[in-house]
XYZ file of C-alpha atoms in Angstrom:
403
model
C 0.000 0.000 0.000
C 1.232 3.511 -0.900
C 1.936 5.413 2.328
C 0.740 8.754 0.996
C -2.766 10.200 0.633
C -4.469 13.478 -0.215
C -7.621 14.790 1.461
C -9.761 17.579 0.027
C -11.590 19.460 2.783
C -10.610 20.211 6.388
C -14.096 20.652 7.857
C -14.720 17.772 10.258
C -14.381 14.458 8.411
C -11.110 15.343 6.654
C -9.060 16.096 9.789
C -10.428 13.071 11.673
C -9.626 10.762 8.757
C -6.127 12.262 8.480
C -5.461 11.584 12.173
C -6.482 7.942 11.851
C -4.463 7.396 8.637
C -1.392 9.038 10.164
C -1.517 7.364 13.584
C -2.679 3.894 12.593
C -0.937 3.378 9.266
C 1.950 5.915 9.169
C 0.420 7.473 6.055
C 1.614 10.975 5.143
C -1.420 13.137 4.372
C -1.606 16.343 2.367
C -4.840 18.232 2.944
C -6.273 21.093 0.894
C -8.890 23.471 2.297
C -10.451 26.256 0.248
C -11.107 28.514 3.280
C -8.524 30.306 5.465
C -7.443 28.743 8.768
C -10.346 29.296 11.179
C -7.933 29.176 14.122
C -6.429 32.426 12.854
C -9.449 34.188 11.361
C -11.903 33.394 14.161
C -14.685 32.998 11.589
C -16.136 29.723 10.395
C -17.800 29.043 7.082
C -20.041 26.125 8.012
C -23.590 24.993 7.397
C -24.632 25.344 11.035
C -23.089 26.791 14.184
C -23.561 23.860 16.545
C -24.100 20.146 16.191
C -25.249 17.157 18.214
C -22.506 14.676 19.119
C -23.603 11.191 20.178
C -22.265 7.643 20.570
C -21.027 7.006 17.014
C -19.140 10.276 16.846
C -17.700 9.839 20.331
C -16.593 6.313 19.454
C -14.723 7.628 16.387
C -13.089 10.468 18.359
C -11.929 7.955 20.976
C -10.473 5.807 18.192
C -8.426 8.833 17.108
C -7.475 9.591 20.747
C -9.164 12.980 20.513
C -11.961 12.441 23.030
C -10.762 13.083 26.598
C -11.658 15.126 29.700
C -10.533 18.369 28.028
C -12.693 17.629 24.994
C -15.702 16.984 27.236
C -15.457 20.585 28.489
C -16.742 21.901 25.133
C -19.840 19.656 25.294
C -23.254 20.480 26.780
C -25.356 17.362 27.559
C -28.970 17.369 26.337
C -31.058 14.645 27.990
C -34.204 15.006 25.905
C -36.566 17.281 24.007
C -38.257 20.180 25.730
C -41.507 20.691 23.825
C -42.929 24.239 23.755
C -46.601 24.331 22.810
C -48.405 27.328 21.306
C -49.522 28.562 24.755
C -45.937 28.565 26.062
C -46.347 25.420 28.191
C -43.229 23.210 28.298
C -43.121 19.400 28.541
C -40.039 17.171 28.624
C -39.576 14.006 26.531
C -36.449 12.066 27.548
C -34.218 10.560 24.834
C -33.727 7.393 26.850
C -34.094 5.823 30.272
C -30.462 5.518 31.359
C -28.008 8.105 32.708
C -25.855 7.611 29.607
C -28.735 8.469 27.259
C -27.936 12.057 26.307
C -26.625 13.784 23.221
C -24.174 16.686 23.310
C -24.444 20.159 21.860
C -21.036 21.143 20.488
C -19.684 24.111 18.567
C -18.734 23.195 15.005
C -15.800 25.625 15.054
C -14.488 24.354 18.422
C -14.461 20.716 17.352
C -12.864 21.717 14.041
C -10.024 23.561 15.809
C -9.325 20.571 18.072
C -9.218 18.189 15.100
C -6.906 20.484 13.093
C -4.496 20.797 16.037
C -4.513 17.047 16.593
C -3.940 16.343 12.902
C -0.926 18.664 12.755
C 0.467 17.192 15.981
C 0.915 13.815 14.244
C 3.697 15.431 12.135
C 2.352 13.453 9.201
C -0.446 15.826 8.135
C 0.235 18.974 6.098
C -2.797 21.280 5.836
C -2.863 23.833 3.025
C -5.435 26.569 3.676
C -6.881 29.010 1.111
C -6.247 26.219 -1.396
C -9.319 25.578 -3.504
C -9.544 22.381 -5.509
C -10.791 23.453 -8.937
C -10.503 20.107 -10.683
C -9.092 16.589 -10.481
C -7.744 14.411 -13.292
C -7.635 10.837 -12.066
C -6.192 9.357 -15.240
C -3.236 11.719 -15.308
C -2.930 11.844 -11.491
C -3.092 15.528 -10.720
C -5.214 18.044 -8.868
C -5.819 21.632 -9.837
C -5.355 23.731 -6.693
C -5.973 27.455 -7.137
C -5.710 26.658 -10.864
C -2.214 25.187 -10.454
C -1.333 21.538 -11.120
C -0.396 19.380 -8.131
C 0.899 15.881 -8.898
C -0.683 13.058 -6.931
C 0.941 10.078 -5.299
C -1.516 7.861 -3.484
C -5.303 8.053 -3.269
C -7.474 11.146 -2.913
C -10.275 11.347 -0.340
C -13.066 13.806 -1.101
C -14.155 15.148 2.294
C -15.254 18.447 0.783
C -18.929 18.434 1.729
C -22.162 18.210 -0.197
C -20.843 20.402 -3.053
C -17.817 18.107 -3.436
C -15.677 18.660 -6.528
C -14.323 15.114 -6.091
C -17.834 13.609 -6.036
C -18.585 15.211 -9.405
C -15.664 13.283 -10.909
C -16.029 10.016 -8.990
C -19.679 9.358 -8.181
C -22.136 7.598 -10.491
C -25.679 9.030 -10.632
C -24.811 11.786 -8.169
C -27.976 13.592 -7.108
C -28.852 16.375 -4.675
C -32.319 16.275 -3.145
C -33.659 19.624 -1.999
C -36.697 19.275 0.281
C -39.205 22.123 0.091
C -38.374 23.321 3.606
C -35.456 25.669 4.335
C -33.895 26.990 7.533
C -32.743 30.216 9.142
C -30.660 30.640 12.292
C -31.504 33.030 15.152
C -29.840 33.530 18.551
C -31.199 33.620 22.098
C -28.778 35.843 24.006
C -28.005 35.257 27.708
C -29.821 37.252 30.386
C -27.754 38.418 33.378
C -25.012 36.154 31.980
C -27.217 33.068 32.340
C -29.113 30.776 29.975
C -32.663 32.006 29.422
C -34.041 28.451 29.096
C -32.932 25.000 30.314
C -29.487 24.284 28.762
C -29.699 20.504 29.197
C -32.445 19.927 26.656
C -32.931 20.319 22.922
C -35.829 22.751 22.727
C -38.491 22.238 20.060
C -41.422 24.447 19.110
C -43.364 21.958 16.886
C -46.079 23.517 14.721
C -47.134 20.655 12.396
C -45.888 22.168 9.119
C -42.916 24.013 10.621
C -40.758 24.004 13.734
C -38.171 25.963 15.663
C -35.390 24.267 17.617
C -32.748 25.635 20.026
C -29.400 24.148 21.066
C -27.268 25.540 23.926
C -23.778 27.023 23.550
C -21.024 27.428 26.137
C -21.313 31.234 26.013
C -24.860 30.884 27.466
C -26.513 31.612 24.116
C -28.823 29.269 22.206
C -28.593 28.761 18.477
C -32.164 28.614 17.186
C -33.090 27.211 13.800
C -36.432 27.832 12.149
C -37.449 25.165 9.621
C -40.331 25.885 7.268
C -41.359 26.132 3.627
C -39.421 28.350 1.271
C -42.499 29.365 -0.751
C -46.260 29.742 -0.267
C -48.349 30.499 2.818
C -46.425 30.502 6.125
C -43.079 30.498 4.327
C -39.838 32.450 4.250
C -40.923 34.354 1.135
C -43.824 35.948 3.043
C -41.618 37.457 5.784
C -39.880 40.538 4.410
C -40.694 43.362 6.843
C -40.374 43.848 10.593
C -44.174 43.825 10.973
C -44.594 40.620 8.952
C -41.893 38.904 11.027
C -43.325 39.905 14.417
C -46.907 39.102 13.357
C -45.733 35.651 12.228
C -43.931 34.937 15.511
C -46.787 36.356 17.578
C -49.112 33.865 15.853
C -46.820 30.809 15.808
C -44.070 31.249 18.419
C -45.277 33.959 20.844
C -42.876 33.040 23.688
C -39.876 33.479 21.345
C -40.494 37.250 21.116
C -39.520 37.690 24.782
C -36.452 35.463 24.317
C -35.277 37.220 21.122
C -36.568 40.822 21.283
C -34.513 41.840 18.219
C -35.410 38.748 16.192
C -36.244 40.833 13.115
C -32.559 41.826 12.822
C -31.414 38.191 12.926
C -34.187 37.234 10.539
C -33.374 39.874 7.948
C -29.567 39.638 8.239
C -29.040 35.865 8.421
C -29.159 33.839 5.183
C -31.856 31.260 4.464
C -30.241 27.841 4.074
C -31.307 24.910 1.923
C -31.924 21.419 3.316
C -30.116 19.059 0.983
C -29.357 15.359 0.953
C -26.822 13.721 -1.367
C -27.077 10.319 -2.993
C -24.736 8.471 -5.346
C -24.556 4.897 -6.599
C -20.781 4.727 -6.420
C -18.312 6.504 -4.120
C -14.938 5.630 -5.644
C -12.846 5.339 -8.792
C -10.427 2.404 -9.025
C -7.647 2.821 -6.461
C -7.415 6.552 -7.063
C -10.216 8.349 -5.228
C -13.027 7.897 -2.735
C -15.618 10.300 -1.324
C -16.512 10.209 2.349
C -18.828 11.969 4.813
C -21.170 14.632 3.451
C -19.503 14.449 0.033
C -20.923 10.927 -0.294
C -24.114 11.067 1.752
C -25.085 14.462 3.193
C -28.385 14.110 5.057
C -31.010 16.424 6.530
C -30.225 17.326 10.168
C -33.295 15.965 11.918
C -31.649 13.001 13.628
C -28.485 14.881 14.585
C -26.476 12.199 12.786
C -24.704 14.064 9.955
C -21.435 14.560 11.807
C -21.769 11.270 13.696
C -22.296 9.270 10.503
C -19.353 11.016 8.815
C -17.084 10.310 11.783
C -18.258 6.703 11.782
C -17.243 6.528 8.081
C -13.644 7.158 9.149
C -13.705 4.258 11.604
C -15.390 1.933 9.117
C -12.872 2.590 6.353
C -10.019 2.002 8.817
C -11.523 -1.348 9.796
C -11.453 -2.273 6.106
C -7.848 -1.056 5.707
C -6.954 -3.557 8.417
C -8.427 -6.382 6.312
C -7.664 -5.419 2.697
C -4.388 -5.071 0.824
C -5.114 -2.593 -1.982
C -6.841 0.777 -2.072
C -9.223 -0.432 -4.770
C -10.374 -3.356 -2.646
C -10.669 -1.033 0.393
C -12.806 1.456 -1.535
C -14.949 -1.283 -3.087
C -15.689 -2.884 0.272
C -16.324 0.486 1.938
C -18.749 1.467 -0.806
C -20.628 -1.851 -0.730
C -20.919 -2.045 3.044
C -21.321 1.579 4.076
C -23.717 2.819 1.421
C -26.548 0.677 2.833
C -26.131 2.397 6.198
C -25.856 5.861 4.636
C -29.091 5.313 2.700
C -30.817 4.079 5.852
C -29.903 7.051 8.070
C -30.865 9.443 5.270
C -34.339 7.913 5.239
C -34.601 7.812 9.041
C -33.538 11.479 9.313
C -36.202 12.623 6.881
C -38.816 10.588 8.742
C -37.714 12.098 12.055
C -38.552 15.601 10.767
C -42.223 14.616 10.750
C -41.872 13.234 14.281
C -40.233 16.429 15.583
C -42.609 18.943 13.993
C -45.802 16.910 14.320
C -45.839 13.576 16.181
C -44.346 14.878 19.459
C -47.652 16.749 19.922
C -49.760 13.590 19.564
C -50.977 11.641 22.614
C -50.556 8.364 20.709
C -46.866 9.118 20.029
C -46.254 10.101 23.663
C -47.817 6.833 24.874
C -45.756 4.779 22.384
C -42.640 6.658 23.512
C -43.322 5.727 27.138
C -44.214 2.129 26.259
C -40.947 1.803 24.317
C -38.922 2.557 27.452
C -40.940 0.012 29.480
C -40.387 -2.711 26.881
C -36.669 -1.827 26.744
C -36.416 -2.213 30.535
C -38.271 -5.527 30.507
C -36.696 -7.073 27.392
C -33.382 -5.249 26.735
C -32.095 -8.055 24.482
C -35.227 -8.038 22.321
C -36.530 -4.474 22.158
C -34.587 -1.208 21.813
C -36.417 2.013 20.859
C -35.330 3.421 17.494
C -33.924 6.684 18.895
C -31.785 4.793 21.422
C -30.442 2.494 18.676
C -29.531 5.460 16.459
C -28.028 7.777 19.077
C -26.716 5.564 21.876
C -25.479 2.394 20.173
C -23.249 1.492 17.227
C -25.846 -0.837 15.670
C -25.590 -0.345 11.874
C -28.140 2.147 10.565
C -29.428 -0.359 8.024
C -30.079 -2.923 10.765
C -32.001 -0.258 12.719
C -34.131 0.561 9.683
C -34.957 -3.142 9.200
C -35.865 -3.552 12.872
């Protein structure tokens, strides 16, 4: 096996993969990132400000010897959903029935900085910032970086997100699915230097055809995300003025107005983001290139598994490296095994959107939720609730979907 590799993208998956390749297999990694070094600029060009880290992601970070007591300091445990109804009443729905059943709110930029530092500390990873990959020629073995040729030795990993330039060259039947709902981020500021709402829950304002969620940050703020239609009645296109915005929130999320008194400024200044999932029939080309993480299987964020699934990719491909001799056989096996799981979590995530914005309000769902925990306690070897399987175990996503 060639002991050199190139990774495009230094978001989250790229640095973690580089650490594992360097530490486990003494592979020298060259990484190219189109953006400047966030550790120096202080700004982060990401799809969302904070993320939910759970068992699969933690398992991968432990494998890379990144997860430790210092890392835990950047995490805020969330033990369940706090449901806010239209009248302002709050009700708590636990994620599980054990002390270990919590997910963690984490800053995307903080975890990125830790991974970049750890990658560089291996002395086998060279990260080139402000280096945009314009093109790749796999037959002639070169990349175009900032429109300059860079010769390749060893395979290329496309970890460059859902707009991946590598995926366009490698993937068969690459498709991007844009659901009709979009999102916009708002911020709940601290009050008297304290959280305004419970920091140990993921807050949801479910409204059937739309929802607002809030995740806590270590600076005592909450990042709120409003999900709703892009066009039509009750959509982003109808909210253009301060009056329209406040009338909309007064009707649908009245308690938010007290929490975010200047919400019109956030609403008008922050961009509206698309909700996109990626699908491709094939993730690799011979022994030359493979896409991984969001580049291969970006999913909608409603199960909090995007980062976790991408991190799990890194562990899965390393398990295959342990068993296979050539990069082509590694990529083939990774594609054949992992794609089933990627397809499954994509489907589960989309389904969970309906649960979060609608079903959590239904008495039948609440009773089933409670019954699930009772069955799990009585028959732990036979019955595990879906959410617990996804977030608190390493059971393959495809197995969970079948169950």
